[in-house]
mmCIF file of C-alpha atoms in Angstrom:
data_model
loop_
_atom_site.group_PDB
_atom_site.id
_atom_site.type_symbol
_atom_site.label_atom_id
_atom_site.label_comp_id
_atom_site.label_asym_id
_atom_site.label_seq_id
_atom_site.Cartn_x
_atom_site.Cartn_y
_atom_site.Cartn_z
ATOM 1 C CA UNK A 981 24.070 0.434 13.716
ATOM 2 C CA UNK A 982 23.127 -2.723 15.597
ATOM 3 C CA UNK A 983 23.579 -5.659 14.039
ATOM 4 C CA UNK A 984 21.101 -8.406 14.555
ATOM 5 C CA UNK A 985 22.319 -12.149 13.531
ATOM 6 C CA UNK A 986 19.557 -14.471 13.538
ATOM 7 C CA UNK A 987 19.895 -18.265 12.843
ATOM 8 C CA UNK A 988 19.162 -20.463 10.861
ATOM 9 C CA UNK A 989 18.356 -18.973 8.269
ATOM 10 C CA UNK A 990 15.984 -22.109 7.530
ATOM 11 C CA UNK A 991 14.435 -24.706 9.829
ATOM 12 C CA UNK A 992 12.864 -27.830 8.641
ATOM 13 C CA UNK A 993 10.543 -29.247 11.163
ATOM 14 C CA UNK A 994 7.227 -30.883 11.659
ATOM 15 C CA UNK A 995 4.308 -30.694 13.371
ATOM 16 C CA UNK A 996 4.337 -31.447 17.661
ATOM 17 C CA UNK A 997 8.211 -30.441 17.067
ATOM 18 C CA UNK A 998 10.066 -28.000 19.126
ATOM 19 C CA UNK A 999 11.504 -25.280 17.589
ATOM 20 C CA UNK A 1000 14.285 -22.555 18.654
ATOM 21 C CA UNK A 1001 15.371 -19.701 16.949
ATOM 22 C CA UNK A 1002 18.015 -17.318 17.948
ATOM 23 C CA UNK A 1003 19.175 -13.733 17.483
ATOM 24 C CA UNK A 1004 22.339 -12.242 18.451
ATOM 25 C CA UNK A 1005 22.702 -8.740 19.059
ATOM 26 C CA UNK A 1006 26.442 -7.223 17.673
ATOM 27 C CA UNK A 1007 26.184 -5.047 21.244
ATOM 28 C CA UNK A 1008 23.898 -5.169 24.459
ATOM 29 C CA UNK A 1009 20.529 -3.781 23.812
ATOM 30 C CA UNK A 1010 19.065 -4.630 27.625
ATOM 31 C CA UNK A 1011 15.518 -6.620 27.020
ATOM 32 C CA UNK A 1012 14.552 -4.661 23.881
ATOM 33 C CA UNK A 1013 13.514 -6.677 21.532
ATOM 34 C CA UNK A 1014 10.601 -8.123 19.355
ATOM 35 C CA UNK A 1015 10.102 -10.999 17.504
ATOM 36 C CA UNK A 1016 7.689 -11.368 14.488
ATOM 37 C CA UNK A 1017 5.866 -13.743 12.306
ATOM 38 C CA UNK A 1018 5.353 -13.270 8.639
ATOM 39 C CA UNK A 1019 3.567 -15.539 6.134
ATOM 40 C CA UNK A 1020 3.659 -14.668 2.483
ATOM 41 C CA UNK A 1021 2.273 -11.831 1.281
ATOM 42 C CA UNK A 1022 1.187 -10.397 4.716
ATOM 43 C CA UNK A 1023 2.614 -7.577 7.080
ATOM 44 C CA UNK A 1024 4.625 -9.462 9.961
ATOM 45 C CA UNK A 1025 2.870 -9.837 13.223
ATOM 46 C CA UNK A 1026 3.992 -9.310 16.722
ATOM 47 C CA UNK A 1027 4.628 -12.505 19.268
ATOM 48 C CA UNK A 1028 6.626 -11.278 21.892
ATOM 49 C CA UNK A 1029 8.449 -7.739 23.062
ATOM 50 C CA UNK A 1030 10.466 -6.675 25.899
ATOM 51 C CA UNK A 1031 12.236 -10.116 25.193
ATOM 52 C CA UNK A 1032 9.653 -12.239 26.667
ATOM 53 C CA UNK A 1033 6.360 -10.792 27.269
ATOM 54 C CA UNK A 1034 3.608 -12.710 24.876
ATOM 55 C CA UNK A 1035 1.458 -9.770 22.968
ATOM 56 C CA UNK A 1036 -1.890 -10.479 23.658
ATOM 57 C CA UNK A 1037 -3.851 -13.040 21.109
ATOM 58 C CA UNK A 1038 -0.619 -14.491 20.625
ATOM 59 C CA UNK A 1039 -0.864 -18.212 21.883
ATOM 60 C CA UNK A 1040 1.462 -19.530 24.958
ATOM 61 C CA UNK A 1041 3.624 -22.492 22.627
ATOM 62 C CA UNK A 1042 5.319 -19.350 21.925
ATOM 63 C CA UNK A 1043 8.137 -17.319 24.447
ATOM 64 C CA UNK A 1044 11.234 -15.739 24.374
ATOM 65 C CA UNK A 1045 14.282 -15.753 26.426
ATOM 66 C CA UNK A 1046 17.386 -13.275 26.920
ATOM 67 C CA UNK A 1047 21.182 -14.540 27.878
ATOM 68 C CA UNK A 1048 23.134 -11.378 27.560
ATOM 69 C CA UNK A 1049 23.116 -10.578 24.266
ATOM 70 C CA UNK A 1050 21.902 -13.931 22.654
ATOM 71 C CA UNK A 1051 17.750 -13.770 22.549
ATOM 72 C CA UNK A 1052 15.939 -17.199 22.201
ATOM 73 C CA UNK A 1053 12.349 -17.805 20.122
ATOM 74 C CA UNK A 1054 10.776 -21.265 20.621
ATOM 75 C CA UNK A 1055 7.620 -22.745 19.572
ATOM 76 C CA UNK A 1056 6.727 -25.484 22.032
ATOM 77 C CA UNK A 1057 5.055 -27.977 19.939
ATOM 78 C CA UNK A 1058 5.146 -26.466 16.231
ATOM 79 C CA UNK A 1059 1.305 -26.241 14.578
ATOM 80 C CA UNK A 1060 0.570 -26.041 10.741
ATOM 81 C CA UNK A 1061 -0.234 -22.379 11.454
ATOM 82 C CA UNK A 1062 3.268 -21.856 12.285
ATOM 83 C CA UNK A 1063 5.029 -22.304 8.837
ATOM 84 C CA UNK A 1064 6.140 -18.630 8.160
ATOM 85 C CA UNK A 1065 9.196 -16.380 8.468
ATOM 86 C CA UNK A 1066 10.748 -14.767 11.981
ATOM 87 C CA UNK A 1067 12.312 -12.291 12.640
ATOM 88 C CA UNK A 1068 13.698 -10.453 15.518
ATOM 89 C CA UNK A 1069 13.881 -6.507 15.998
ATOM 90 C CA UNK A 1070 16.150 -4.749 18.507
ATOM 91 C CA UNK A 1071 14.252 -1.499 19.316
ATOM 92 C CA UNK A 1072 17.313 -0.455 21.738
ATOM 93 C CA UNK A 1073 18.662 2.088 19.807
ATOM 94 C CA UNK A 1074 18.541 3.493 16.244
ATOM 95 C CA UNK A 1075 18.468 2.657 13.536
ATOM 96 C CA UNK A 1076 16.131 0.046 14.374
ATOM 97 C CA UNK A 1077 17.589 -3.001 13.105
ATOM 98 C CA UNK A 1078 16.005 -6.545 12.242
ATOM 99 C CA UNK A 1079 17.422 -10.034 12.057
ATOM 100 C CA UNK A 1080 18.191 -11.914 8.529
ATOM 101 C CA UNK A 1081 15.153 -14.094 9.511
ATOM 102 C CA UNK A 1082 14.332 -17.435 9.697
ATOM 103 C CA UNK A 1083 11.762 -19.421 7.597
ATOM 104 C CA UNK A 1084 10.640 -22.438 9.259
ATOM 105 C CA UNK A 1085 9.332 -25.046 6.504
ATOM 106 C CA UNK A 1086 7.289 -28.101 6.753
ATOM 107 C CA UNK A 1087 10.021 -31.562 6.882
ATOM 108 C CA UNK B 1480 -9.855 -1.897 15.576
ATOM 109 C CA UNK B 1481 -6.888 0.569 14.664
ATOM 110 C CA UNK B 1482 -6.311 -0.116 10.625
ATOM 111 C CA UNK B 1483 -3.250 1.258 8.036
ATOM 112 C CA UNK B 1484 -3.836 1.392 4.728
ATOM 113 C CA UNK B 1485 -1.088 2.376 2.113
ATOM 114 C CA UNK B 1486 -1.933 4.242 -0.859
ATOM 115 C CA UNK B 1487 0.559 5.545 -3.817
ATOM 116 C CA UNK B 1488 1.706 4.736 -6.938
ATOM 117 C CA UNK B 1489 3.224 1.266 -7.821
ATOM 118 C CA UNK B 1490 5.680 2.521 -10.494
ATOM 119 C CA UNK B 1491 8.427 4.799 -10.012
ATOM 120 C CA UNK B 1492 11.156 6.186 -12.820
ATOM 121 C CA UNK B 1493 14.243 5.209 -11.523
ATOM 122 C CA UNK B 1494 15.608 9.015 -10.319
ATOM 123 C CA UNK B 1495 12.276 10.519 -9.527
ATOM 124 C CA UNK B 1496 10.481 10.664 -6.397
ATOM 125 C CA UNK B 1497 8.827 7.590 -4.898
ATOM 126 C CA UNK B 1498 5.219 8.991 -2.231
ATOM 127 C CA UNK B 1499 3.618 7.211 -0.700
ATOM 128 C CA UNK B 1500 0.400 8.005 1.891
ATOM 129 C CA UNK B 1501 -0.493 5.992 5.442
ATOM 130 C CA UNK B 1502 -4.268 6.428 6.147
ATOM 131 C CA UNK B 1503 -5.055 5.283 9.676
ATOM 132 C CA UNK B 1504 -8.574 4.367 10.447
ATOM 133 C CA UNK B 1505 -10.052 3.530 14.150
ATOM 134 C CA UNK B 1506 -7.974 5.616 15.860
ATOM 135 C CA UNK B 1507 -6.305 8.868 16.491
ATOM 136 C CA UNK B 1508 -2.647 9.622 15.276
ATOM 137 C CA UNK B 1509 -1.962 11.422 18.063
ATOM 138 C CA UNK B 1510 0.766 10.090 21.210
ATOM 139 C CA UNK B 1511 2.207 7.211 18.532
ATOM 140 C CA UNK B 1512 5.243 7.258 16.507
ATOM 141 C CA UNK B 1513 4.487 5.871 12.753
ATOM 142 C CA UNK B 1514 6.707 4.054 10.504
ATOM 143 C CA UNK B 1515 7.715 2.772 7.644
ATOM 144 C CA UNK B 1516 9.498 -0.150 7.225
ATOM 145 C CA UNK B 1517 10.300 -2.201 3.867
ATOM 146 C CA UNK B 1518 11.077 -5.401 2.327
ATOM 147 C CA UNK B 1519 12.970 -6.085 -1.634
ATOM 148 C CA UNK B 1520 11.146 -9.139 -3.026
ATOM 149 C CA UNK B 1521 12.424 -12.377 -1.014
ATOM 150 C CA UNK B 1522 14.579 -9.923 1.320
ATOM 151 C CA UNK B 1523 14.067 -9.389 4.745
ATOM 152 C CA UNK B 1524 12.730 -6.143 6.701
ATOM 153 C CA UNK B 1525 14.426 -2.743 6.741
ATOM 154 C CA UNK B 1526 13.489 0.624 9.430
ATOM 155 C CA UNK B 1527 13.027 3.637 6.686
ATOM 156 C CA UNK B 1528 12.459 6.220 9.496
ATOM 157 C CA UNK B 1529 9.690 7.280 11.800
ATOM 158 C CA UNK B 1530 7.609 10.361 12.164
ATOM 159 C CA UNK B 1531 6.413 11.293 15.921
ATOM 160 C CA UNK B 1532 2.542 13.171 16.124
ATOM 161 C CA UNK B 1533 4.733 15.815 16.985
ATOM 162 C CA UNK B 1534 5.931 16.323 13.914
ATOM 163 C CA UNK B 1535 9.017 15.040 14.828
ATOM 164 C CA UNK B 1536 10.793 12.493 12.878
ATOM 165 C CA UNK B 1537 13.920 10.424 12.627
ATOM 166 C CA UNK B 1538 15.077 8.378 9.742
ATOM 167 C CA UNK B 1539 17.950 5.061 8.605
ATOM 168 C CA UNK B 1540 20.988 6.520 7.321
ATOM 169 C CA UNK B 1541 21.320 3.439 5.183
ATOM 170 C CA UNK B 1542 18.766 5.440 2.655
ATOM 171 C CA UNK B 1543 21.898 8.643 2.916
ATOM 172 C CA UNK B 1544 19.405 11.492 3.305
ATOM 173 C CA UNK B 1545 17.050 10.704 0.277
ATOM 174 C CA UNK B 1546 13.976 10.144 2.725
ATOM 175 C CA UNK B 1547 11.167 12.630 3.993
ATOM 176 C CA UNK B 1548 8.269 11.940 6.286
ATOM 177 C CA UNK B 1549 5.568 13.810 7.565
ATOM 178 C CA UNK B 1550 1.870 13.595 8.937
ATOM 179 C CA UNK B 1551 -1.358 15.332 8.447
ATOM 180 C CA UNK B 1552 -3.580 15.045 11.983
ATOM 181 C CA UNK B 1553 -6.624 16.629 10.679
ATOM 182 C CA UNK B 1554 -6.923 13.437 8.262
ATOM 183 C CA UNK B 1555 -4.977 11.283 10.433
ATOM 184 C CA UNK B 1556 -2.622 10.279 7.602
ATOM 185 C CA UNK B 1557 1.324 10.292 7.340
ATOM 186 C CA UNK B 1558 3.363 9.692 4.288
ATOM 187 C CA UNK B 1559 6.642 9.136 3.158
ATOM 188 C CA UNK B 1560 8.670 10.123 -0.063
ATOM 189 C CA UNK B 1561 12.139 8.913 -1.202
ATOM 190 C CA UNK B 1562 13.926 10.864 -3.239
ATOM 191 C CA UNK B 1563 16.468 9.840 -6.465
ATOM 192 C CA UNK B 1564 14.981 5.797 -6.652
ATOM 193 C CA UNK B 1565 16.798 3.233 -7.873
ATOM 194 C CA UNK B 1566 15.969 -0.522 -8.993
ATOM 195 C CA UNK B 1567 17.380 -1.193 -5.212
ATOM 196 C CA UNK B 1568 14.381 0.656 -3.885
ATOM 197 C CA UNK B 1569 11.949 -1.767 -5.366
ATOM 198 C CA UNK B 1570 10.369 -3.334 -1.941
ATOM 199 C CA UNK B 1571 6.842 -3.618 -0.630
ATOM 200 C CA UNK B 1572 6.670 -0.307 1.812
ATOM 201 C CA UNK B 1573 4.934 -1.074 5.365
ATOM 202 C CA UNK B 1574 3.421 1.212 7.598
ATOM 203 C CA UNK B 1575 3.509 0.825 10.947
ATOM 204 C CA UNK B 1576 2.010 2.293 14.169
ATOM 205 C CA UNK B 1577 5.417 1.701 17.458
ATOM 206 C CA UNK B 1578 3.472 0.962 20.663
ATOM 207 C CA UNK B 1579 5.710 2.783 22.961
ATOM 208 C CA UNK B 1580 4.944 2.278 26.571
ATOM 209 C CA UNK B 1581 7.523 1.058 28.956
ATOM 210 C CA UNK B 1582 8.760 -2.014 28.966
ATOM 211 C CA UNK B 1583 6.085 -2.437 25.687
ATOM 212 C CA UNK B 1584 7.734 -1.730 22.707
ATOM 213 C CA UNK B 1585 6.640 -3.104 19.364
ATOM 214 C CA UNK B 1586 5.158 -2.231 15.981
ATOM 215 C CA UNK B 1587 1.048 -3.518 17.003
ATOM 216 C CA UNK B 1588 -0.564 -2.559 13.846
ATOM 217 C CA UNK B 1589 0.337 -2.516 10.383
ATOM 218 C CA UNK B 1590 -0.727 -1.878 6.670
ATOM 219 C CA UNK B 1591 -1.052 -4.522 4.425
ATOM 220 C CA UNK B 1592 1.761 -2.827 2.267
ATOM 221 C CA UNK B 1593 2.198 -1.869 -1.176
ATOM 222 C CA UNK B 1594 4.938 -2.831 -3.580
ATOM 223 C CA UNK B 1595 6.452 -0.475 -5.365
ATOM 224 C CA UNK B 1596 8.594 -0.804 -8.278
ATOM 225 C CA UNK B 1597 11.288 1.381 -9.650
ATOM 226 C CA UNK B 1598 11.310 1.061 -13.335
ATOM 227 C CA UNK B 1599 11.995 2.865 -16.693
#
């Protein structure tokens, strides 16, 4: 299976900050993957596929970026809406396989 | 508005079979693949499998085997049971609808999910 490292594992930031969080694939996997926000208690929510197309609804302080097998999450000026968990899902092969995620806290 | 909602029980014997049912609302469950996906309390996410509106289905070998899905179009529900539970099956169960349209992949709608506990 693909293996997915994602890091940090926690981010402590504040509001207006910018944020990045990355995901390494364990082989290449082209553009395909996700990345998805999940607050407590609620199904996660899609923000980007194909590496860095925005889903619609989701707003534009949020895009992704590919370097060969590293992918790249930031949050352009963090809001209080953005405290949650991300992760990333490769949807190149399966099993599909997600990161460890990352929860981003309030500093 | 496509909506999921999960429905089963939330307490399984550990050894017995865990089913659970995906009731989609909205829209059809035909030309989608559906999923499952799951969490352990304060764990991440984890694939279970998919099953096509074929029929069709495909599934994690991390669960070895123990996992059956399948899906009813005339009441536009799919469902998924896991065989032989243990307490490392304990996980709120997601279902998920894969938007599968080149280059746009991604899981677009999902249930709320349910959490399920294996326990004696």
């Amino acid at each position: 299976a693909i293996q997915m490292t994602q890091s940090p594992s926690t981010l402590s930031a504040s509001v207006g900050d910018r944020v990045t969080i990355t995901c390494r694939a364990s082989q290449g996997i082209r553009n395909d993957l996700g990345w998805y926000q999940q607050k407590p208690g609620k199904a996660p929510k899609v923000l980007i596929y194909a590496a860095s197309n925005l889903q619609s609804g989701v707003p534009s302080r949020f895009s992704g970026s590919r370097s060969g097998t590293d992918f790249t999450l930031t949050i352009s000026s963090l809001q209080p809406e953005d405290f949650a968990t991300y992760y990333c899902l490769q949807d190149f092969d399966y099993p599909l396989t997600f990161g460890g995620g990352t929860k981003v806290e309030i500093k | 508005q496509v909506q999921l909602q999960e429905s089963g029980p939330g307490l399984v014997k550990p050894s017995e079979t865990l089913s659970l049912t995906c009731t989609v609302s909205g829209g059809s469950i035909s030309n989608y693949y559906w999923s499952w996906i799951r969490q352990p309390p304060e764990k991440g996410l984890e694939w279970i499998g998919y099953v096509y509106y074929t029929g069709s289905t495909k599934y994690n070998p991390s669960l070895e085997s123990r996992a059956t899905m399948s899906l009813d179009t005339s009441s536009n529900q799919f469902s998924l049971k896991v065989s032989s539970v243990t307490a490392a099956d304990t996980a709120v169960y997601f279902c998920a609808r894969r938007f599968t349209t080149n280059p746009k992949y991604c899981f677009d709608y999902w249930g709320q999910g349910i959490l399920v506990t294996v326990s004696s």
